[in-house]
mmCIF file of C-alpha atoms and ligand atoms in Angstrom:
data_model
loop_
_atom_site.group_PDB
_atom_site.id
_atom_site.type_symbol
_atom_site.label_atom_id
_atom_site.label_comp_id
_atom_site.label_asym_id
_atom_site.label_seq_id
_atom_site.Cartn_x
_atom_site.Cartn_y
_atom_site.Cartn_z
ATOM 1 C CA MET A 11 8.840 -67.760 -28.159
ATOM 2 C CA LEU A 12 6.379 -67.806 -31.054
ATOM 3 C CA PHE A 13 4.365 -70.738 -32.423
ATOM 4 C CA GLY A 14 1.763 -71.366 -35.106
ATOM 5 C CA THR A 15 -1.062 -71.772 -32.591
ATOM 6 C CA ALA A 16 -1.594 -72.060 -28.840
ATOM 7 C CA ARG A 17 -2.155 -75.763 -29.417
ATOM 8 C CA ASP A 18 1.377 -75.940 -30.877
ATOM 9 C CA ALA A 19 2.798 -74.040 -27.921
ATOM 10 C CA LEU A 20 1.039 -76.329 -25.438
ATOM 11 C CA ARG A 21 1.940 -79.502 -27.319
ATOM 12 C CA GLY A 22 5.591 -78.399 -27.561
ATOM 13 C CA LEU A 23 5.636 -77.490 -23.870
ATOM 14 C CA LEU A 24 4.032 -80.776 -22.788
ATOM 15 C CA ALA A 25 6.492 -82.802 -24.873
ATOM 16 C CA ASP A 26 9.381 -80.894 -23.295
ATOM 17 C CA GLY A 27 7.822 -81.201 -19.827
ATOM 18 C CA SER A 28 7.391 -84.976 -20.168
ATOM 19 C CA THR A 29 10.951 -85.587 -21.298
ATOM 20 C CA ARG A 30 12.862 -83.030 -19.226
ATOM 21 C CA ARG A 31 10.661 -82.388 -16.181
ATOM 22 C CA CYS A 32 8.958 -85.760 -15.691
ATOM 23 C CA TRP A 33 5.454 -84.357 -16.209
ATOM 24 C CA ARG A 34 2.971 -87.214 -16.298
ATOM 25 C CA ARG A 35 -0.439 -85.552 -15.987
ATOM 26 C CA LEU A 36 -2.018 -82.281 -17.036
ATOM 27 C CA TRP A 37 -4.991 -80.946 -15.093
ATOM 28 C CA ILE A 38 -7.357 -79.151 -17.459
ATOM 29 C CA PRO A 39 -10.250 -76.931 -16.330
ATOM 30 C CA SER A 40 -13.589 -78.614 -16.869
ATOM 31 C CA TYR A 41 -14.896 -75.592 -18.797
ATOM 32 C CA PHE A 42 -12.565 -75.435 -21.795
ATOM 33 C CA CYS A 43 -12.392 -75.711 -25.567
ATOM 34 C CA GLN A 44 -12.767 -79.388 -26.424
ATOM 35 C CA ASP A 45 -10.794 -79.047 -29.686
ATOM 36 C CA VAL A 46 -7.802 -77.915 -27.665
ATOM 37 C CA VAL A 47 -8.264 -80.815 -25.239
ATOM 38 C CA ALA A 48 -8.444 -83.264 -28.158
ATOM 39 C CA SER A 49 -5.235 -81.913 -29.660
ATOM 40 C CA LEU A 50 -3.369 -82.216 -26.338
ATOM 41 C CA ARG A 51 -4.230 -85.924 -26.281
ATOM 42 C CA SER A 52 -1.698 -86.502 -29.043
ATOM 43 C CA THR A 53 1.129 -85.643 -26.610
ATOM 44 C CA GLY A 54 0.541 -88.871 -24.676
ATOM 45 C CA ILE A 55 0.424 -87.007 -21.352
ATOM 46 C CA VAL A 56 -2.495 -88.107 -19.149
ATOM 47 C CA LEU A 57 -5.264 -85.490 -19.170
ATOM 48 C CA VAL A 58 -7.457 -85.030 -16.119
ATOM 49 C CA THR A 59 -10.077 -82.388 -15.352
ATOM 50 C CA TYR A 60 -10.647 -80.152 -12.368
ATOM 51 C CA THR A 61 -13.829 -78.201 -11.810
ATOM 52 C CA ASP A 62 -13.642 -74.609 -12.994
ATOM 53 C CA ASP A 63 -15.882 -72.172 -14.826
ATOM 54 C CA PRO A 64 -16.042 -68.521 -15.925
ATOM 55 C CA GLU A 65 -18.530 -67.462 -13.239
ATOM 56 C CA ASN A 66 -16.415 -68.297 -10.187
ATOM 57 C CA PRO A 67 -12.885 -67.658 -8.936
ATOM 58 C CA LEU A 68 -10.316 -70.423 -9.372
ATOM 59 C CA THR A 69 -10.465 -73.045 -6.598
ATOM 60 C CA VAL A 70 -9.112 -76.298 -8.190
ATOM 61 C CA GLY A 71 -11.666 -77.835 -5.800
ATOM 62 C CA ASN A 72 -11.653 -81.493 -6.729
ATOM 63 C CA ALA A 73 -8.030 -81.877 -7.892
ATOM 64 C CA ARG A 74 -5.836 -84.345 -5.993
ATOM 65 C CA PHE A 75 -2.285 -83.563 -7.012
ATOM 66 C CA LEU A 76 0.622 -86.004 -7.413
ATOM 67 C CA PRO A 77 4.284 -85.440 -8.227
ATOM 68 C CA GLY A 78 4.631 -84.975 -12.002
ATOM 69 C CA ASP A 79 1.425 -82.924 -12.302
ATOM 70 C CA ALA A 80 1.027 -79.744 -14.326
ATOM 71 C CA LEU A 81 -2.020 -77.486 -14.071
ATOM 72 C CA LEU A 82 -3.551 -75.411 -16.849
ATOM 73 C CA VAL A 83 -5.293 -72.265 -15.571
ATOM 74 C CA VAL A 84 -7.389 -70.096 -17.880
ATOM 75 C CA ASN A 85 -8.144 -66.388 -17.658
ATOM 76 C CA TYR A 86 -11.677 -66.925 -18.950
ATOM 77 C CA PHE A 87 -12.711 -64.126 -21.289
ATOM 78 C CA GLY A 88 -10.150 -61.796 -19.684
ATOM 79 C CA LEU A 89 -12.440 -61.443 -16.647
ATOM 80 C CA ARG A 90 -10.194 -62.887 -13.963
ATOM 81 C CA GLY A 91 -7.514 -61.409 -11.751
ATOM 82 C CA MET A 92 -4.300 -63.084 -10.690
ATOM 83 C CA PRO A 93 -5.025 -66.045 -8.396
ATOM 84 C CA SER A 94 -3.054 -66.742 -5.256
ATOM 85 C CA TYR A 95 -1.696 -70.248 -5.805
ATOM 86 C CA ASP A 96 -0.049 -70.596 -2.400
ATOM 87 C CA ARG A 97 -3.290 -71.581 -0.742
ATOM 88 C CA LEU A 98 -4.476 -73.788 -3.605
ATOM 89 C CA LEU A 99 -1.593 -76.019 -4.702
ATOM 90 C CA PRO A 100 1.466 -77.881 -3.554
ATOM 91 C CA ASP A 101 4.532 -76.184 -5.026
ATOM 92 C CA THR A 102 5.503 -79.350 -6.938
ATOM 93 C CA VAL A 103 2.723 -78.588 -9.444
ATOM 94 C CA ALA A 104 3.911 -76.812 -12.608
ATOM 95 C CA ILE A 105 1.543 -73.947 -13.433
ATOM 96 C CA ILE A 106 0.705 -73.147 -17.046
ATOM 97 C CA GLU A 107 -1.549 -70.128 -17.581
ATOM 98 C CA ASP A 108 -3.576 -69.493 -20.713
ATOM 99 C CA HIS A 109 -3.838 -65.747 -21.400
ATOM 100 C CA THR A 110 -5.419 -66.029 -24.847
ATOM 101 C CA HIS A 111 -8.380 -63.837 -23.946
ATOM 102 C CA ASP A 112 -6.247 -60.913 -22.763
ATOM 103 C CA PRO A 113 -2.508 -61.326 -23.367
ATOM 104 C CA TRP A 114 -1.867 -57.775 -22.003
ATOM 105 C CA SER A 115 -3.654 -58.081 -18.640
ATOM 106 C CA VAL A 116 -2.024 -57.038 -15.367
ATOM 107 C CA TRP A 117 -2.194 -60.718 -14.445
ATOM 108 C CA ALA A 118 -0.353 -61.808 -17.615
ATOM 109 C CA ILE A 119 2.310 -59.119 -17.209
ATOM 110 C CA ASN A 120 2.922 -59.853 -13.513
ATOM 111 C CA SER A 121 2.367 -63.591 -13.655
ATOM 112 C CA GLU A 122 4.402 -65.857 -11.415
ATOM 113 C CA ALA A 123 3.419 -69.033 -13.259
ATOM 114 C CA ASP A 124 5.980 -71.460 -14.615
ATOM 115 C CA TRP A 125 4.687 -70.917 -18.133
ATOM 116 C CA CYS A 126 2.217 -68.664 -19.916
ATOM 117 C CA VAL A 127 0.679 -69.222 -23.307
ATOM 118 C CA ALA A 128 -1.574 -67.048 -25.458
ATOM 119 C CA SER A 129 -3.073 -67.621 -28.852
ATOM 120 C CA LEU A 130 -2.678 -64.312 -30.674
ATOM 121 C CA ARG A 131 -5.211 -64.858 -33.413
ATOM 122 C CA LYS A 132 -8.149 -64.411 -31.020
ATOM 123 C CA THR A 133 -7.329 -60.787 -30.188
ATOM 124 C CA LEU A 134 -5.304 -59.683 -33.244
ATOM 125 C CA PRO A 135 -6.022 -59.841 -36.985
ATOM 126 C CA VAL A 136 -3.461 -62.534 -37.841
ATOM 127 C CA PRO A 137 -4.051 -65.884 -39.548
ATOM 128 C CA ASP A 138 -1.841 -67.838 -37.120
ATOM 129 C CA GLY A 139 0.293 -67.069 -34.079
ATOM 130 C CA ALA A 140 0.758 -67.832 -30.409
ATOM 131 C CA VAL A 141 3.292 -66.929 -27.759
ATOM 132 C CA LEU A 142 4.841 -68.959 -24.935
ATOM 133 C CA TRP A 143 6.944 -67.457 -22.152
ATOM 134 C CA SER A 144 8.161 -68.384 -18.698
ATOM 135 C CA PRO A 145 7.639 -65.583 -16.146
ATOM 136 C CA VAL A 146 9.939 -67.347 -13.667
ATOM 137 C CA GLY A 147 12.686 -67.805 -16.236
ATOM 138 C CA HIS A 148 12.570 -71.533 -17.020
ATOM 139 C CA PRO A 149 14.795 -72.165 -20.029
ATOM 140 C CA LEU A 150 12.847 -72.380 -23.271
ATOM 141 C CA PHE A 151 13.295 -75.186 -25.759
ATOM 142 C CA SER A 152 14.127 -74.349 -29.369
ATOM 143 C CA GLU A 153 11.479 -72.688 -31.515
ATOM 144 C CA PRO A 154 9.935 -75.174 -33.977
ATOM 145 C CA ALA A 155 10.194 -74.669 -37.727
ATOM 146 C CA LEU A 156 7.143 -73.653 -39.740
ATOM 147 C CA THR A 157 5.673 -76.818 -41.286
ATOM 148 C CA VAL A 158 4.647 -76.983 -44.950
ATOM 149 C CA ASP A 159 1.028 -77.756 -44.010
ATOM 150 C CA ARG A 160 0.775 -74.839 -41.664
ATOM 151 C CA ARG A 161 2.261 -72.454 -44.177
ATOM 152 C CA ALA A 162 -0.507 -73.495 -46.590
ATOM 153 C CA ALA A 163 -3.239 -73.255 -43.924
ATOM 154 C CA SER A 164 -2.104 -69.786 -42.854
ATOM 155 C CA LEU A 165 -1.998 -68.633 -46.483
ATOM 156 C CA GLU A 166 -5.574 -69.815 -46.975
ATOM 157 C CA LYS A 167 -6.655 -67.898 -43.901
ATOM 158 C CA LEU A 168 -4.711 -64.813 -44.965
ATOM 159 C CA ALA A 169 -6.342 -64.892 -48.412
ATOM 160 C CA ALA A 170 -9.751 -65.277 -46.739
ATOM 161 C CA MET A 171 -9.074 -62.254 -44.515
ATOM 162 C CA ALA A 172 -8.057 -60.115 -47.514
ATOM 163 C CA LEU A 173 -11.097 -61.195 -49.557
ATOM 164 C CA LYS A 174 -13.399 -60.563 -46.615
ATOM 165 C CA ALA A 175 -12.043 -57.021 -46.315
ATOM 166 C CA LEU A 176 -12.902 -56.465 -50.005
ATOM 167 C CA TYR A 177 -16.351 -57.938 -49.435
ATOM 168 C CA LEU A 178 -16.993 -55.633 -46.469
ATOM 169 C CA GLU A 179 -16.042 -52.666 -48.656
ATOM 170 C CA GLY A 180 -18.634 -53.783 -51.193
ATOM 171 C CA LEU A 181 -16.024 -54.712 -53.808
ATOM 172 C CA LEU A 182 -16.698 -58.445 -53.881
ATOM 173 C CA GLY A 183 -20.214 -59.783 -54.305
ATOM 174 C CA ASP A 184 -19.808 -63.372 -53.203
ATOM 175 C CA LYS A 185 -19.095 -64.409 -49.606
ATOM 176 C CA GLU A 186 -18.480 -68.009 -50.585
ATOM 177 C CA PHE A 187 -14.909 -67.419 -51.798
ATOM 178 C CA PHE A 188 -13.620 -66.305 -48.458
ATOM 179 C CA ARG A 189 -15.851 -68.523 -46.365
ATOM 180 C CA ARG A 190 -14.604 -71.673 -48.062
ATOM 181 C CA LEU A 191 -10.980 -70.579 -47.727
ATOM 182 C CA ALA A 192 -11.454 -69.576 -44.083
ATOM 183 C CA ILE A 193 -13.077 -72.909 -43.160
ATOM 184 C CA SER A 194 -10.445 -74.924 -44.997
ATOM 185 C CA GLY A 195 -7.572 -72.926 -43.450
ATOM 186 C CA GLU A 196 -9.049 -73.117 -39.929
ATOM 187 C CA GLY A 197 -9.518 -76.878 -40.286
ATOM 188 C CA ARG A 198 -5.785 -77.287 -40.922
ATOM 189 C CA ILE A 199 -4.331 -74.522 -38.724
ATOM 190 C CA ALA A 200 -3.489 -76.720 -35.742
ATOM 191 C CA SER A 201 -3.035 -80.192 -37.213
ATOM 192 C CA GLY A 202 0.082 -82.256 -37.881
ATOM 193 C CA ASP A 203 3.465 -81.623 -36.313
ATOM 194 C CA VAL A 204 4.080 -78.785 -33.864
ATOM 195 C CA SER A 205 4.727 -75.737 -36.019
ATOM 196 C CA GLY A 206 6.366 -72.351 -35.740
ATOM 197 C CA ILE A 207 4.786 -69.077 -36.820
ATOM 198 C CA THR A 208 4.672 -67.771 -40.396
ATOM 199 C CA GLU A 209 7.010 -64.968 -41.383
ATOM 200 C CA TRP A 210 4.076 -62.699 -42.342
ATOM 201 C CA THR A 211 2.441 -63.035 -38.927
ATOM 202 C CA ARG A 212 5.759 -62.447 -37.174
ATOM 203 C CA ALA A 213 6.107 -59.208 -39.170
ATOM 204 C CA LEU A 214 2.476 -58.150 -38.646
ATOM 205 C CA LEU A 215 2.777 -58.538 -34.868
ATOM 206 C CA ARG A 216 5.295 -55.675 -34.790
ATOM 207 C CA THR A 217 2.860 -53.246 -36.381
ATOM 208 C CA PHE A 218 -0.302 -53.377 -34.241
ATOM 209 C CA PRO A 219 -1.380 -50.600 -31.822
ATOM 210 C CA THR A 220 -2.323 -53.195 -29.209
ATOM 211 C CA GLY A 221 -2.775 -50.670 -26.365
ATOM 212 C CA THR A 222 -5.259 -48.563 -28.325
ATOM 213 C CA TRP A 223 -7.142 -51.636 -29.500
ATOM 214 C CA ARG A 224 -7.331 -53.000 -25.968
ATOM 215 C CA GLU A 225 -8.794 -49.703 -24.734
ATOM 216 C CA ARG A 226 -11.463 -49.867 -27.421
ATOM 217 C CA ARG A 227 -12.336 -53.410 -26.408
ATOM 218 C CA ARG A 228 -12.681 -52.323 -22.798
ATOM 219 C CA GLU A 229 -14.811 -49.292 -23.680
ATOM 220 C CA ASN A 230 -17.030 -51.332 -26.018
ATOM 221 C CA HIS A 231 -17.522 -53.889 -23.280
ATOM 222 C CA ARG A 232 -18.517 -51.149 -20.835
ATOM 223 C CA VAL A 233 -21.127 -49.843 -23.323
ATOM 224 C CA LEU A 234 -22.510 -53.332 -23.964
ATOM 225 C CA LEU A 235 -22.656 -54.136 -20.252
ATOM 226 C CA SER A 236 -24.681 -51.058 -19.440
ATOM 227 C CA ALA A 237 -26.906 -51.328 -22.543
ATOM 228 C CA ILE A 238 -27.857 -54.947 -21.823
ATOM 229 C CA GLY A 239 -28.429 -54.178 -18.123
ATOM 230 C CA GLY A 240 -32.081 -54.379 -17.171
ATOM 231 C CA ILE A 241 -33.029 -57.154 -19.624
ATOM 232 C CA PRO A 242 -34.617 -59.619 -17.179
ATOM 233 C CA TRP A 243 -33.634 -62.771 -19.084
ATOM 234 C CA ALA A 244 -30.021 -61.888 -19.967
ATOM 235 C CA THR A 245 -26.953 -60.912 -17.953
ATOM 236 C CA VAL A 246 -23.459 -59.968 -19.054
ATOM 237 C CA LEU A 247 -20.634 -61.566 -17.068
ATOM 238 C CA ARG A 248 -18.772 -58.927 -15.087
ATOM 239 C CA PRO A 249 -15.043 -58.859 -14.433
ATOM 240 C CA GLN A 250 -14.098 -60.682 -11.258
ATOM 241 C CA ASP A 251 -12.537 -58.454 -8.641
ATOM 242 C CA ALA A 252 -9.301 -57.471 -10.413
ATOM 243 C CA VAL A 253 -7.256 -54.487 -11.506
ATOM 244 C CA ASP A 254 -7.255 -53.154 -15.077
ATOM 245 C CA VAL A 255 -9.346 -55.958 -16.524
ATOM 246 C CA CYS A 256 -10.205 -55.834 -20.230
ATOM 247 C CA PRO A 257 -12.834 -58.404 -21.231
ATOM 248 C CA PHE A 258 -12.379 -60.366 -24.429
ATOM 249 C CA SER A 259 -16.023 -60.049 -25.479
ATOM 250 C CA GLY A 260 -19.482 -59.570 -24.025
ATOM 251 C CA ILE A 261 -20.354 -62.911 -22.441
ATOM 252 C CA VAL A 262 -24.130 -62.876 -22.317
ATOM 253 C CA LEU A 263 -25.857 -65.537 -20.249
ATOM 254 C CA PHE A 264 -29.512 -66.233 -21.049
ATOM 255 C CA ASP A 265 -32.134 -67.727 -18.738
ATOM 256 C CA SER A 266 -32.615 -70.799 -20.956
ATOM 257 C CA ALA A 267 -30.881 -72.669 -23.773
ATOM 258 C CA GLU A 268 -33.980 -72.178 -25.951
ATOM 259 C CA ARG A 269 -33.844 -68.405 -25.514
ATOM 260 C CA ARG A 270 -30.109 -68.406 -26.291
ATOM 261 C CA ASP A 271 -30.688 -70.385 -29.487
ATOM 262 C CA HIS A 272 -33.542 -68.108 -30.537
ATOM 263 C CA VAL A 273 -31.511 -64.921 -29.910
ATOM 264 C CA ARG A 274 -28.550 -66.392 -31.760
ATOM 265 C CA GLU A 275 -30.673 -67.227 -34.801
ATOM 266 C CA CYS A 276 -32.238 -63.749 -34.838
ATOM 267 C CA LEU A 277 -28.840 -62.046 -34.563
ATOM 268 C CA MET A 278 -27.430 -64.185 -37.367
ATOM 269 C CA ALA A 279 -30.410 -63.346 -39.563
ATOM 270 C CA SER A 280 -29.411 -59.687 -39.031
ATOM 271 C CA ARG A 281 -25.793 -60.511 -39.944
ATOM 272 C CA VAL A 282 -24.477 -60.330 -36.379
ATOM 273 C CA TYR A 283 -22.436 -63.449 -35.655
ATOM 274 C CA PRO A 284 -21.983 -64.253 -31.961
ATOM 275 C CA THR A 285 -19.978 -67.325 -30.973
ATOM 276 C CA ILE A 286 -20.387 -70.116 -28.441
ATOM 277 C CA LEU A 287 -17.278 -70.460 -26.296
ATOM 278 C CA TRP A 288 -17.229 -73.336 -25.979
ATOM 279 C CA PRO A 289 -19.688 -75.969 -27.241
ATOM 280 C CA LEU A 290 -19.716 -78.899 -24.796
ATOM 281 C CA GLU A 291 -22.024 -81.206 -26.732
ATOM 282 C CA SER A 292 -19.296 -83.671 -27.610
ATOM 283 C CA LEU A 293 -16.761 -84.067 -24.832
ATOM 284 C CA ALA A 294 -13.106 -84.965 -25.277
ATOM 285 C CA LEU A 295 -12.739 -85.891 -21.579
ATOM 286 C CA PRO A 296 -15.006 -87.308 -18.865
ATOM 287 C CA GLY A 297 -15.698 -85.420 -15.641
ATOM 288 C CA ILE A 298 -17.330 -82.266 -17.051
ATOM 289 C CA PRO A 299 -20.005 -81.159 -14.532
ATOM 290 C CA PRO A 300 -23.555 -80.675 -15.905
ATOM 291 C CA GLU A 301 -23.374 -77.020 -14.721
ATOM 292 C CA ASN A 302 -20.594 -76.404 -17.264
ATOM 293 C CA VAL A 303 -22.713 -77.918 -20.060
ATOM 294 C CA ASP A 304 -25.665 -75.804 -18.957
ATOM 295 C CA PHE A 305 -23.528 -72.628 -19.016
ATOM 296 C CA SER A 306 -22.255 -73.481 -22.482
ATOM 297 C CA ARG A 307 -25.828 -73.938 -23.750
ATOM 298 C CA ARG A 308 -27.000 -70.605 -22.330
ATOM 299 C CA MET A 309 -24.063 -68.368 -23.265
ATOM 300 C CA LEU A 310 -23.192 -66.223 -26.273
ATOM 301 C CA SER A 311 -19.968 -64.341 -26.860
ATOM 302 C CA ILE A 312 -20.645 -60.978 -28.517
ATOM 303 C CA HIS A 313 -17.594 -59.469 -30.193
ATOM 304 C CA CYS A 314 -16.587 -56.089 -28.786
ATOM 305 C CA ASP A 315 -13.094 -55.695 -30.229
ATOM 306 C CA MET A 316 -11.536 -52.797 -32.138
ATOM 307 C CA ARG A 317 -13.541 -53.520 -35.284
ATOM 308 C CA TYR A 318 -16.635 -52.243 -33.532
ATOM 309 C CA SER A 319 -17.839 -48.835 -32.371
ATOM 310 C CA ARG A 320 -19.970 -47.695 -29.471
ATOM 311 C CA ALA A 321 -22.896 -47.439 -31.925
ATOM 312 C CA ASP A 322 -22.401 -51.093 -32.924
ATOM 313 C CA MET A 323 -22.556 -52.142 -29.274
ATOM 314 C CA LEU A 324 -25.747 -50.157 -28.702
ATOM 315 C CA ARG A 325 -27.268 -51.635 -31.840
ATOM 316 C CA VAL A 326 -26.551 -55.235 -30.809
ATOM 317 C CA ALA A 327 -27.848 -54.620 -27.280
ATOM 318 C CA GLU A 328 -31.039 -53.115 -28.700
ATOM 319 C CA MET A 329 -31.490 -56.073 -31.029
ATOM 320 C CA ILE A 330 -31.194 -58.463 -28.083
ATOM 321 C CA ARG A 331 -33.580 -56.370 -25.993
ATOM 322 C CA LEU A 332 -36.250 -56.346 -28.712
ATOM 323 C CA ILE A 333 -36.105 -60.005 -29.713
HETATM 324 C C1 PLP B 401 -8.544 -69.854 -24.094
HETATM 325 C C2 PLP B 401 -8.041 -70.501 -25.352
HETATM 326 N N1 PLP B 401 -6.883 -71.173 -25.305
HETATM 327 C C3 PLP B 401 -6.372 -71.771 -26.390
HETATM 328 C C4 PLP B 401 -7.021 -71.727 -27.600
HETATM 329 C C5 PLP B 401 -6.420 -72.408 -28.787
HETATM 330 O O1 PLP B 401 -5.771 -71.471 -29.593
HETATM 331 P P1 PLP B 401 -5.207 -71.887 -31.022
HETATM 332 O O2 PLP B 401 -6.371 -71.913 -31.950
HETATM 333 O O3 PLP B 401 -4.206 -70.832 -31.356
HETATM 334 O O4 PLP B 401 -4.603 -73.231 -30.868
HETATM 335 C C6 PLP B 401 -8.226 -71.056 -27.699
HETATM 336 C C7 PLP B 401 -8.950 -71.043 -28.955
HETATM 337 O O5 PLP B 401 -10.123 -70.843 -29.034
HETATM 338 C C8 PLP B 401 -8.745 -70.416 -26.552
HETATM 339 O O6 PLP B 401 -9.905 -69.726 -26.599
#
């Protein structure tokens, strides 16, 4: 079932879970996007955190489960393999997996979770879009209508994407047009009522060569991993022990927050725009361990998707090495 965003899919699912399945609490991993956490608040379900991070396998260490609990599990940066829940959880807990960072992983395809969600706009060139499915066949609720606000936000983002393409071809001199539209559209892309997907994104999703693009992402990651190897103050996170893993991006961890900030500024000055996934400076929930905040301050996500070539990966790695 398709939605405007993953936040819509999760909000719709939590509303359905509270009314029809007596869900009362959602366990959220401590290392997670705080904007998503903030938006889930509006559902009224109680949000609690369990300790988890991208460097370690899932353990749900500190969670004490009660009847009416649901658990959100994230495949961080597409680096994880399918966990074995039997040893971790009572079977009363509803499992919701977030496959945003690699919706086509072996784990996602063979999942045994109650529900899976993936935002599609992180791996595909679409202005909106997310998918929700139930691997174990729970009945789905009805797909929400597209809201007026979301239609407008998606159109702004779509216009920004088209203008950016012209800019990158050298046909448009001013970045400001598309930047303003992109920021405005992004600011409104998950707000208001739960929304369905736009008709243009639904149509676009049928056209993409996702397998070929995923292979490029994997190959680019391999190149980046080996090119950054040997820099004493930076490491690239490696896939956890799993089959057919395709990382979302190059997650580079620096030896200090200061070095990360310096590298980020230098890359941006050279028009390379890494991202921080996720900033944990302002927290939507208590109980985030200081180690998570430290990781967030020392990490950079370097894009390695189908827009980039092997030469691009080598160039970025060389820039980082020489900074
Ligand atoms: C792992 C993960 N889940 C969910 C989301 C939210 O997706 P959306 O923007 O479609 O609501 C994001 C966005 O960054 C994400 O990275």
